[in-house]
mmCIF file of C-alpha atoms and ligand atoms in Angstrom:
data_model
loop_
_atom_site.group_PDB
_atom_site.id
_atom_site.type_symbol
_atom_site.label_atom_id
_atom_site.label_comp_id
_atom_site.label_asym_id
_atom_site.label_seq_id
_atom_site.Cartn_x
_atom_site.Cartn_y
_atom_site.Cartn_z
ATOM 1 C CA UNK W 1 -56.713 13.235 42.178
ATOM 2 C CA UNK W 2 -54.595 14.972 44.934
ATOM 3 C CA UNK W 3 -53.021 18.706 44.205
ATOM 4 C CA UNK W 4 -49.433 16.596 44.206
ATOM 5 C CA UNK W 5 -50.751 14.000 41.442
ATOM 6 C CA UNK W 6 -52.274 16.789 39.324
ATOM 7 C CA UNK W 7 -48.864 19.296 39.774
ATOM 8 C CA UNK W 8 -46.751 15.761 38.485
ATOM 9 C CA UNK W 9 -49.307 14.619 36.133
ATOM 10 C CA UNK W 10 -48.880 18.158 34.459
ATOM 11 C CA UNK W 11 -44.971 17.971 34.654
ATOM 12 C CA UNK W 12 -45.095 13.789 33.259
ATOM 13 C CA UNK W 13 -47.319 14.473 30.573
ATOM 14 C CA UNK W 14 -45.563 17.465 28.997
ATOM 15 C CA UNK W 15 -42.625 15.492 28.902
ATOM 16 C CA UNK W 16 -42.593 15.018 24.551
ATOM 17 C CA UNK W 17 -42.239 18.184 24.659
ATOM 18 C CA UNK W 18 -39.355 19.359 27.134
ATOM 19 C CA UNK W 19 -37.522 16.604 25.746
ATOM 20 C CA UNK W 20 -37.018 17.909 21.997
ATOM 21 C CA UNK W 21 -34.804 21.053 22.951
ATOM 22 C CA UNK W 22 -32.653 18.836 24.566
ATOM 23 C CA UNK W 23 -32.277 15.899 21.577
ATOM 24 C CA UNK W 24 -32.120 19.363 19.614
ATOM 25 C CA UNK W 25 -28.861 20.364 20.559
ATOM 26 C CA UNK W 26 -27.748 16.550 20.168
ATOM 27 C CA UNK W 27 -28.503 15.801 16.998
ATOM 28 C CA UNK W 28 -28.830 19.133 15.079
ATOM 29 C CA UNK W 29 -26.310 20.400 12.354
ATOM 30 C CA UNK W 30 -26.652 20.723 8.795
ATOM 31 C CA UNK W 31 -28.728 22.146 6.271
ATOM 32 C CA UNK W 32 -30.742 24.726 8.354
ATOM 33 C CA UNK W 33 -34.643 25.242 8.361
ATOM 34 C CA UNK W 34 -34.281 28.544 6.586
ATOM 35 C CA UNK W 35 -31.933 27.266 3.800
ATOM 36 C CA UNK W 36 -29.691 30.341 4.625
ATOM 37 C CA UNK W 37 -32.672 32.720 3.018
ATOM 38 C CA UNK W 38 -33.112 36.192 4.216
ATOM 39 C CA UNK W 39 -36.161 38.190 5.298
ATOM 40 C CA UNK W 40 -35.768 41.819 5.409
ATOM 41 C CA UNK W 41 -31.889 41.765 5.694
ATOM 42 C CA UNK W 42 -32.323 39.584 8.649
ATOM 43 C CA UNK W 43 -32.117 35.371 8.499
ATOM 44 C CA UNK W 44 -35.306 33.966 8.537
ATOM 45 C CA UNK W 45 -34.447 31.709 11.324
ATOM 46 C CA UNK W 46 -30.780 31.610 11.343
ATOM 47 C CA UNK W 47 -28.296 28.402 11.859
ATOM 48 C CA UNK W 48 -29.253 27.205 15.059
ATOM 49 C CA UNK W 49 -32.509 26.115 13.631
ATOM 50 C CA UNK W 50 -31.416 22.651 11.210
ATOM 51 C CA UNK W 51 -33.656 20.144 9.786
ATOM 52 C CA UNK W 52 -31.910 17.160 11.495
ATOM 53 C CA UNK W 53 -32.200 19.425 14.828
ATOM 54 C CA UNK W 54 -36.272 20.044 14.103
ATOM 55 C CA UNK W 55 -36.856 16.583 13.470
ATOM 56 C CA UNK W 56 -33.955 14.974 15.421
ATOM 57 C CA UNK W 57 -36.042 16.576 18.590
ATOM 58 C CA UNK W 58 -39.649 16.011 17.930
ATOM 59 C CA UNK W 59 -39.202 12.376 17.139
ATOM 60 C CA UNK W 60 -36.981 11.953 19.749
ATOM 61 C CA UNK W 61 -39.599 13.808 22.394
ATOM 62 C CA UNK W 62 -42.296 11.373 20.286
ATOM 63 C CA UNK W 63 -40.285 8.596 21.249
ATOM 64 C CA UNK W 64 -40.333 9.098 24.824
ATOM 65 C CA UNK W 65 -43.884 9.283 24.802
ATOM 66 C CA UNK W 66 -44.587 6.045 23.353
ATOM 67 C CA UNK W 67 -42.838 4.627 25.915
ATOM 68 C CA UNK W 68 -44.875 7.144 28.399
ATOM 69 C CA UNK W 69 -47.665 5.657 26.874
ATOM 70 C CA UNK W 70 -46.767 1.789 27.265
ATOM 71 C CA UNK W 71 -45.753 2.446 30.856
ATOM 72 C CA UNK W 72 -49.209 4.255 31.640
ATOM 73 C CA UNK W 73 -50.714 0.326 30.256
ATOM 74 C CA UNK W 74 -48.910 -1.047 33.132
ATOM 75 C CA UNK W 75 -50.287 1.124 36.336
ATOM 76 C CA UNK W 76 -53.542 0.845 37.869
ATOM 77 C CA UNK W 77 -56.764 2.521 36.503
ATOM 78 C CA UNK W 78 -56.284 4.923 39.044
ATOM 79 C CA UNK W 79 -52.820 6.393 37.860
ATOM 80 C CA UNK W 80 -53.618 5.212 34.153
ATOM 81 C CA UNK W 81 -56.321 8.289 34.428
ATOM 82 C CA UNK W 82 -53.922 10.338 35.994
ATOM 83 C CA UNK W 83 -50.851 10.137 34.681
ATOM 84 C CA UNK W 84 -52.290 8.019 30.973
ATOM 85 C CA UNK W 85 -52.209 10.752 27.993
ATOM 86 C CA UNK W 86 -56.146 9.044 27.154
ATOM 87 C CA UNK W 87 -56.745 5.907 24.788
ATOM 88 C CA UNK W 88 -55.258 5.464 22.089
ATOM 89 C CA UNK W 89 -54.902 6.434 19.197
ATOM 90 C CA UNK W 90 -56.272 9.526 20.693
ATOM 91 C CA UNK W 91 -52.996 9.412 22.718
ATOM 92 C CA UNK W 92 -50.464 9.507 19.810
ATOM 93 C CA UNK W 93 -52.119 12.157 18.427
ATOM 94 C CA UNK W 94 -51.067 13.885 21.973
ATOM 95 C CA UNK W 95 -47.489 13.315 21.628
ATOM 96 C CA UNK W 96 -47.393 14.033 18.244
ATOM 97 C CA UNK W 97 -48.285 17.525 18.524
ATOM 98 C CA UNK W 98 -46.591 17.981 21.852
ATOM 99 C CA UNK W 99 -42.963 16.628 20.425
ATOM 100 C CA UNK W 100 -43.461 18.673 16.897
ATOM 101 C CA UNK W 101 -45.394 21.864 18.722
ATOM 102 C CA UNK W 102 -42.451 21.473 20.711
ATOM 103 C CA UNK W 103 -39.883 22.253 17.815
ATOM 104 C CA UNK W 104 -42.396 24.905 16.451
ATOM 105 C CA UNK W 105 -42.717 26.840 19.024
ATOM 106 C CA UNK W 106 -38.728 26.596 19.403
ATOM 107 C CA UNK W 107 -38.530 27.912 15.783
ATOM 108 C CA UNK W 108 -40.766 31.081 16.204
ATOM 109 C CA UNK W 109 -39.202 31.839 18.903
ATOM 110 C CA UNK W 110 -35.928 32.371 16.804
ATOM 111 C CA UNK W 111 -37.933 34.035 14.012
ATOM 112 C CA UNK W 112 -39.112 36.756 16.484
ATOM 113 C CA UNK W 113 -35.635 36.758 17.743
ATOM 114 C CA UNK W 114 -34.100 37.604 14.415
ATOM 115 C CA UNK W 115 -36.783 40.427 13.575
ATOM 116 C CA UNK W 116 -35.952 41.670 17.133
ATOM 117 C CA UNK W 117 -32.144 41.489 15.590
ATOM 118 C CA UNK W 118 -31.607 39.382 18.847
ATOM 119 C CA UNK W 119 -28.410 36.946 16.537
ATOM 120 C CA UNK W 120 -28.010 33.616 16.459
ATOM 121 C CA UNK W 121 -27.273 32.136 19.937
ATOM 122 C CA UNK W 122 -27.715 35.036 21.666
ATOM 123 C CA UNK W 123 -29.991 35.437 24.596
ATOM 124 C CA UNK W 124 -33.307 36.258 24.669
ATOM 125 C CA UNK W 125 -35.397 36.059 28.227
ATOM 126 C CA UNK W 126 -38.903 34.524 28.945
ATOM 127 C CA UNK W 127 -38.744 33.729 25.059
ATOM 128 C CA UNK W 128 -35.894 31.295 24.829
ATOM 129 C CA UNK W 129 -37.320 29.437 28.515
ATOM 130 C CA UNK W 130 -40.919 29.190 27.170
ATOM 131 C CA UNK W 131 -40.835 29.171 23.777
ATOM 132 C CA UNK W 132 -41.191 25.614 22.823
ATOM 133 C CA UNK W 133 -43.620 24.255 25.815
ATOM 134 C CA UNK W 134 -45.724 27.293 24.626
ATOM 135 C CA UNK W 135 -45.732 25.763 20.978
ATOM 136 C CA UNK W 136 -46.274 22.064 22.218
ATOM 137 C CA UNK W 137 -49.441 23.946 24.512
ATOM 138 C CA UNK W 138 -50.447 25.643 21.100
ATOM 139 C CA UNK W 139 -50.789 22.398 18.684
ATOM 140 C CA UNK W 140 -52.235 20.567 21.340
ATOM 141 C CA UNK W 141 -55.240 23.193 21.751
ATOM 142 C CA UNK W 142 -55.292 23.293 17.745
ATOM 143 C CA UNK W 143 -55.394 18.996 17.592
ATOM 144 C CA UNK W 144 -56.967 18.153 20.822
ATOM 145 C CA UNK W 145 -58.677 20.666 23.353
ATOM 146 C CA UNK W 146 -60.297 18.444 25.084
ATOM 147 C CA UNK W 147 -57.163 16.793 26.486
ATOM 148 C CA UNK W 148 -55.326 19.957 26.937
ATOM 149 C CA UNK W 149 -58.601 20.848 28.835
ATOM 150 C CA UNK W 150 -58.939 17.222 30.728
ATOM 151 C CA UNK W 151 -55.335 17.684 32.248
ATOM 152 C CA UNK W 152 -54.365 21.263 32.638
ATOM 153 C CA UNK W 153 -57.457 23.020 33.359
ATOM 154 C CA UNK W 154 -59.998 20.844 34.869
ATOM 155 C CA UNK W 155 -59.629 19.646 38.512
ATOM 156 C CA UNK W 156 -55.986 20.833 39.718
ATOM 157 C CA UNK W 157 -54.738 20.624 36.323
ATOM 158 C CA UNK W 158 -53.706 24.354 36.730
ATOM 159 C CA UNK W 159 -51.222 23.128 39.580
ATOM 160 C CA UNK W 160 -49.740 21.697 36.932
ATOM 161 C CA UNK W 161 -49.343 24.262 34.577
ATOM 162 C CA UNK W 162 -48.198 26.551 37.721
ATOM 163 C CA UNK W 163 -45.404 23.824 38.018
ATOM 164 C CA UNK W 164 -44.112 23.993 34.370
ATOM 165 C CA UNK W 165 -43.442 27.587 34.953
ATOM 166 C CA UNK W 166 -41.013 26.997 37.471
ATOM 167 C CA UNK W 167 -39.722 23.742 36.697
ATOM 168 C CA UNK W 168 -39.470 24.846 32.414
ATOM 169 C CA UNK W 169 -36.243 27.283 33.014
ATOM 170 C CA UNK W 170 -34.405 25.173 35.866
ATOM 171 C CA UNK W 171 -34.447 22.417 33.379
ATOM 172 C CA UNK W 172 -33.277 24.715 30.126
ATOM 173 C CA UNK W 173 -30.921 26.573 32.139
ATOM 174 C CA UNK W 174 -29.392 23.187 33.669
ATOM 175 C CA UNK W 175 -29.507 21.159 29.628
ATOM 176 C CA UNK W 176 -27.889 24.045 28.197
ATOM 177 C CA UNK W 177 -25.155 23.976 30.882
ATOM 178 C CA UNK W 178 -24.462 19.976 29.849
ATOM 179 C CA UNK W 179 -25.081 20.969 26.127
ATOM 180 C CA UNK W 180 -22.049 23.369 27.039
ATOM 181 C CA UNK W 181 -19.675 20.971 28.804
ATOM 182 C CA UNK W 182 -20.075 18.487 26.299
ATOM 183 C CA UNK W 183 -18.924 20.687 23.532
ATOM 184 C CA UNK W 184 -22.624 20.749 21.814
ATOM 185 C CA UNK W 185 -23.273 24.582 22.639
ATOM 186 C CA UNK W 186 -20.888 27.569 22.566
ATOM 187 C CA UNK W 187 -22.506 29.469 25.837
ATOM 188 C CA UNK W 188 -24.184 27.887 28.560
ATOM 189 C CA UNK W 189 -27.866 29.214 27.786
HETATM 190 N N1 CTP K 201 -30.572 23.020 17.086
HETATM 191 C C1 CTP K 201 -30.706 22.584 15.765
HETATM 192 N N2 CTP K 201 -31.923 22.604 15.159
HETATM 193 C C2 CTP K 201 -33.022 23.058 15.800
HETATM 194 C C3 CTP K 201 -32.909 23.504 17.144
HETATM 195 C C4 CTP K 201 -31.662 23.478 17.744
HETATM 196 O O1 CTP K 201 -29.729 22.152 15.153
HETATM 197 N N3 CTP K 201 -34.205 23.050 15.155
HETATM 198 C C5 CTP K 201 -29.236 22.982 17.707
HETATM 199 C C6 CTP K 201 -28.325 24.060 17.135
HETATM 200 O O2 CTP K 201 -27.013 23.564 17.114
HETATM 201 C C7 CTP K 201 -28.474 25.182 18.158
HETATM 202 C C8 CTP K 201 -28.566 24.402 19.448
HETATM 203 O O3 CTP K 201 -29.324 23.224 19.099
HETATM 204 O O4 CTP K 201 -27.402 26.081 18.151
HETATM 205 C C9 CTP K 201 -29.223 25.149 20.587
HETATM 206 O O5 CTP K 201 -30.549 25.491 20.291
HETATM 207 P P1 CTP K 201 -31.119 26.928 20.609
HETATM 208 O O6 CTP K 201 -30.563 27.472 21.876
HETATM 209 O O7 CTP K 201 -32.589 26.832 20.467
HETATM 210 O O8 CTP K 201 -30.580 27.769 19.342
HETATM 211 P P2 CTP K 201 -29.592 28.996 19.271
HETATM 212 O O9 CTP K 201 -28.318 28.557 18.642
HETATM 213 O O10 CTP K 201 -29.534 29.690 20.579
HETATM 214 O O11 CTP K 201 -30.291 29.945 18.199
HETATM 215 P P3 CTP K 201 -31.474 31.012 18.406
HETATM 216 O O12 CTP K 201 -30.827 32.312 18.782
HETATM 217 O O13 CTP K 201 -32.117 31.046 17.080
HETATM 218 O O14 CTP K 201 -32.385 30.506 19.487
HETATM 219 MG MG1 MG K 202 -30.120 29.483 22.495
#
């Protein structure tokens, strides 16, 4: 595997869970996570955090790797090791706690925003850009190490980690900027 492969391979297969955030903002409303409860004087989680929005986005980022998965049947061996997320079932597994981790990590980062008294919407920096890839990185380590370790560690796999951290914000900065145009978010962040 080639620096470039592993630096992609890192970006393509943490793809479940960039896409959540995204479907997040499309399908959330309603009832939120934290039924309106308080903590402390302070929201739990607050409104942007819904149930259709938590589950909206990790099935949706789920979804997407299914099909990542069907597509990685069709390739050659070669890329099927590269850019496959392993056999399956072993491979659902993958996706499943990447697209849910995903929306985890989302909300605690908006339960550390509210203790911070950071409101609803407003932004908070580094938290906000990483929270949910962090959380997808989390339940995968928790559900399966060894592919966390297989992809992102071993080899170049750290190329690819070194390209989420760049890639990550460009791509929340330029969602939240659509979210905004299209009327789904009330700032562009
Ligand atoms: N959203 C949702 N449910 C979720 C996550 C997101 O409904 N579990 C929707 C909400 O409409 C939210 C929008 O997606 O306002 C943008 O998400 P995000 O920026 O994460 O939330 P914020 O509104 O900024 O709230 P917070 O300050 O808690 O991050
Ligand atoms: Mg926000």
């Amino acid at each position: 595997m080639t620096a470039l492969e592993a630096a992609l391979a890192g970006l393509w297969l943490m793809v479940p869970a960039l896409i959540p955030n995204a479907a997040a903002v499309l399908l959330g409303g309603g009832t939120p996570l934290d039924l309106g409860r308080t903590w402390k004087g302070k929201r739990i989680l607050g409104d942007g955090k819904t149930w259709r929005g938590f589950f909206g986005g990790a099935l949706t980022g789920v979804a997407i790797g299914l099909l990542q998965i069907a597509a990685a049947s069709k390739v050659n061996l070669d890329y099927q090791q590269i850019f496959g997320f392993g056999s399956w079932p072993a491979s659902l597994y993958a996706v499943l706690a990447l697209g849910f981790g995903s929306m985890i990590g989302d909300s605690a980062g908006s339960f550390f925003k509210r203790r911070l008294g950071v409101e609803r919407g407003a932004k908070a920096p580094v938290l906000d850009q990483y929270n949910f890839v962090l959380g997808a990185i989390v339940l995968v380590l928790i559900v399966r190490p060894g592919w966390f370790f297989d992809h992102y560690i071993q080899g170049n796999g750290l190329l690819g980690l070194l390209l989420l951290l760049i890639v990550v914000p460009l791509l929340h900065r330029g969602i939240n900027i659509i979210g905004y145009k299209l009327g789904k978010k009330n700032v562009p962040w």
